[in-house]
GROMACS .gro file of N, CA and C in nm:
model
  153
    1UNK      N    1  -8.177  -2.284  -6.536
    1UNK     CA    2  -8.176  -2.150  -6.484
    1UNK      C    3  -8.060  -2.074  -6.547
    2UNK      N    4  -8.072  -1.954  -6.642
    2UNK     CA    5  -7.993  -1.880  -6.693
    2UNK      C    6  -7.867  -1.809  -6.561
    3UNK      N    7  -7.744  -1.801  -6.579
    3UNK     CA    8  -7.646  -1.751  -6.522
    3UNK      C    9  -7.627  -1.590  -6.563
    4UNK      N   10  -7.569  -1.483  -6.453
    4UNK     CA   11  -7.559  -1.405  -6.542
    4UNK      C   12  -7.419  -1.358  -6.574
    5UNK      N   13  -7.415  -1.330  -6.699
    5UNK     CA   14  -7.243  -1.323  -6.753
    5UNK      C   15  -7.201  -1.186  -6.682
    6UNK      N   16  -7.047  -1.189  -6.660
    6UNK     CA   17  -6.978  -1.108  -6.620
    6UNK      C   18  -6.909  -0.997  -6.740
    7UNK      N   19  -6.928  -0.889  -6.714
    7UNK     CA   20  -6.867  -0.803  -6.822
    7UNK      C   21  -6.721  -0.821  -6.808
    8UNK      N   22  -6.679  -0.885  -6.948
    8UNK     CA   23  -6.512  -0.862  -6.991
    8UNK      C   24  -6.431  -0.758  -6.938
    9UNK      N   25  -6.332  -0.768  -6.875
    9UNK     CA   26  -6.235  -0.680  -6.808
    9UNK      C   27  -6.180  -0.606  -6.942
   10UNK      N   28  -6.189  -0.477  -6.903
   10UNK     CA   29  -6.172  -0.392  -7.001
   10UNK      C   30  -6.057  -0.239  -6.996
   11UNK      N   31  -5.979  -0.183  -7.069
   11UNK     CA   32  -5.924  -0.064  -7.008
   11UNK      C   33  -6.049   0.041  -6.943
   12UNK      N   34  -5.966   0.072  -6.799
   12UNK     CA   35  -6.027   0.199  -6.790
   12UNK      C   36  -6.038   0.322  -6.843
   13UNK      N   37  -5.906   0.337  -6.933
   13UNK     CA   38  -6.000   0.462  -7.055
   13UNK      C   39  -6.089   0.450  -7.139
   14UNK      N   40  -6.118   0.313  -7.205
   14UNK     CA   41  -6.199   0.296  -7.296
   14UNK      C   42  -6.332   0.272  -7.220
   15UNK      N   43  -6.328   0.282  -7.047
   15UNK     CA   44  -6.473   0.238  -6.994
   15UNK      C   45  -6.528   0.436  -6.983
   16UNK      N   46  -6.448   0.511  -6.960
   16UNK     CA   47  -6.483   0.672  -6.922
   16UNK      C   48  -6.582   0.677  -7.063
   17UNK      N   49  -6.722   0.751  -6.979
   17UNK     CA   50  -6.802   0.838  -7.007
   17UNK      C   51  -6.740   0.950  -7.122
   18UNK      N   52  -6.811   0.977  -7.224
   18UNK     CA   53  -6.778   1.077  -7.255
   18UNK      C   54  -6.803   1.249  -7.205
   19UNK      N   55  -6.678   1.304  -7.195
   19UNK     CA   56  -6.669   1.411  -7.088
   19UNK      C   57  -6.642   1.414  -6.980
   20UNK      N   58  -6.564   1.299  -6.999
   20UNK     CA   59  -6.497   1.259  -6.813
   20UNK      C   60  -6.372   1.203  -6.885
   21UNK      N   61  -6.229   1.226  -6.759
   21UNK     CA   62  -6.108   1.220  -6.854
   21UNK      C   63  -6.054   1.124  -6.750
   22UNK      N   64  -5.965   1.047  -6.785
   22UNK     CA   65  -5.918   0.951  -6.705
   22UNK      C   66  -5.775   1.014  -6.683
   23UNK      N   67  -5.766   1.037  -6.548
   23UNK     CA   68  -5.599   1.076  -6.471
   23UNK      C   69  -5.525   0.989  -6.379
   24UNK      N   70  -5.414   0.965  -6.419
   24UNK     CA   71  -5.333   0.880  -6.355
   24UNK      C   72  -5.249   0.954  -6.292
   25UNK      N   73  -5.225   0.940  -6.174
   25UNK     CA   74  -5.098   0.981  -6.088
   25UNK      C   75  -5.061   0.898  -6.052
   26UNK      N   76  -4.888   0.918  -6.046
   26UNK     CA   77  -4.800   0.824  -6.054
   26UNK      C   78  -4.696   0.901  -5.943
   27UNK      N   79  -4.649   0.803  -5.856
   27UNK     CA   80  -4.584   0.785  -5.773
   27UNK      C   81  -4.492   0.907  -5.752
   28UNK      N   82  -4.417   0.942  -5.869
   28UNK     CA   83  -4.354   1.073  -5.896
   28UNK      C   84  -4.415   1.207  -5.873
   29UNK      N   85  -4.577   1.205  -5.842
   29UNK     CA   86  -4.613   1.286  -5.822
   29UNK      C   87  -4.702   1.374  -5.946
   30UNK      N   88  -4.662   1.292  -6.073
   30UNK     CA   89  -4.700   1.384  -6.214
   30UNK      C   90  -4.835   1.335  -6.275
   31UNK      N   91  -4.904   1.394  -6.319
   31UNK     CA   92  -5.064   1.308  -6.362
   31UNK      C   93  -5.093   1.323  -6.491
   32UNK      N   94  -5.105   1.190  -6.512
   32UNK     CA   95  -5.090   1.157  -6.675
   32UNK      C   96  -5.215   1.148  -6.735
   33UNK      N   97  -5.254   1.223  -6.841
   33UNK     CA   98  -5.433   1.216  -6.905
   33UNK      C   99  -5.413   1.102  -7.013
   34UNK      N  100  -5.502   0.994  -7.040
   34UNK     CA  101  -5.524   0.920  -7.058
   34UNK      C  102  -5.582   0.972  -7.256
   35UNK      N  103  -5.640   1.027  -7.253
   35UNK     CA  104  -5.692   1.068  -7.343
   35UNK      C  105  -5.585   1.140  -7.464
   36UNK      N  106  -5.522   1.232  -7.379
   36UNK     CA  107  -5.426   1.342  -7.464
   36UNK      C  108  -5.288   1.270  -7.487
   37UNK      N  109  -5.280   1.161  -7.393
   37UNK     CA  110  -5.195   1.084  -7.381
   37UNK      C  111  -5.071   1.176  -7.366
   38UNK      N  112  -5.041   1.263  -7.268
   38UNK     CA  113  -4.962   1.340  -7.194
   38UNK      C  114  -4.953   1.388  -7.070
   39UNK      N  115  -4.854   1.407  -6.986
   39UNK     CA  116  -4.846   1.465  -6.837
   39UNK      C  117  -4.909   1.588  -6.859
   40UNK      N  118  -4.983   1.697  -6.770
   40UNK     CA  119  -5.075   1.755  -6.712
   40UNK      C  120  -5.042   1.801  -6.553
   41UNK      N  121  -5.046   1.929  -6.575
   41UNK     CA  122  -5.021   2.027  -6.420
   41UNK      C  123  -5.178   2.004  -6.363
   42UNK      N  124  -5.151   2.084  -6.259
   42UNK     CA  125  -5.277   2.112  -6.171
   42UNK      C  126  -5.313   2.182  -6.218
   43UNK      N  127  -5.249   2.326  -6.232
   43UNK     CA  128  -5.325   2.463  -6.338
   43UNK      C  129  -5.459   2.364  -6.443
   44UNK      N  130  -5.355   2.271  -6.530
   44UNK     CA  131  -5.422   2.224  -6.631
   44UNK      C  132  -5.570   2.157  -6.581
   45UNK      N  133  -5.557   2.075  -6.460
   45UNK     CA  134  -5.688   2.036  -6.365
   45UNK      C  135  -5.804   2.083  -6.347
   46UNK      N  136  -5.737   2.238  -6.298
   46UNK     CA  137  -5.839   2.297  -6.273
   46UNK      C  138  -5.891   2.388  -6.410
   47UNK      N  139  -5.824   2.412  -6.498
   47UNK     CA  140  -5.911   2.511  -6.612
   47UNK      C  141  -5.967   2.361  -6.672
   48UNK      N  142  -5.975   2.240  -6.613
   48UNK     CA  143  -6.095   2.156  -6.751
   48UNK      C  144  -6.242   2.172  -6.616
   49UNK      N  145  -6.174   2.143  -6.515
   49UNK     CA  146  -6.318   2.121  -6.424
   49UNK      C  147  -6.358   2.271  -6.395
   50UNK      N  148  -6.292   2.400  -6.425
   50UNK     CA  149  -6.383   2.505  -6.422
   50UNK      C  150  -6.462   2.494  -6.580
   51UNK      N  151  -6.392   2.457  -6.690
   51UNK     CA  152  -6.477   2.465  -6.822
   51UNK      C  153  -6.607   2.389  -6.821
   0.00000   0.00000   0.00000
C-alpha cells in the first residue's frame, strides 16, 4: 500500500502565491515585506491592498 509523502518544509516566502506579499511583524511593532526585503508603514499597506 503506497504512503503518502509529506511536502518538504519550506520558506514561507518562497511558498506565497504570486501577488500576495509576505509581512512580518515584529514585536517592535514594524512590518517587514519579505519580498522588497525592507520595513514598510501602514500608509504603505494600504496603497498595495487598495492597488
Amino acid at each position: 500500500m503506497a504512503t503518502a509523502r509529506k511536502k518538504p518544509a519550506s520558506n514561507e516566502a518562497n511558498d506565497a502565491k504570486p501577488g500576495l506579499r509576505v509581512l512580518k511583524k515584529y514585536p517592535n511593532r514594524r512590518l517587514y515585506d519579505t519580498q522588497t526585503s525592507s520595513y514598510i508603514t501602514l500608509a504603505d499597506v494600504k496603497r498595495m491592498v487598495l492597488d
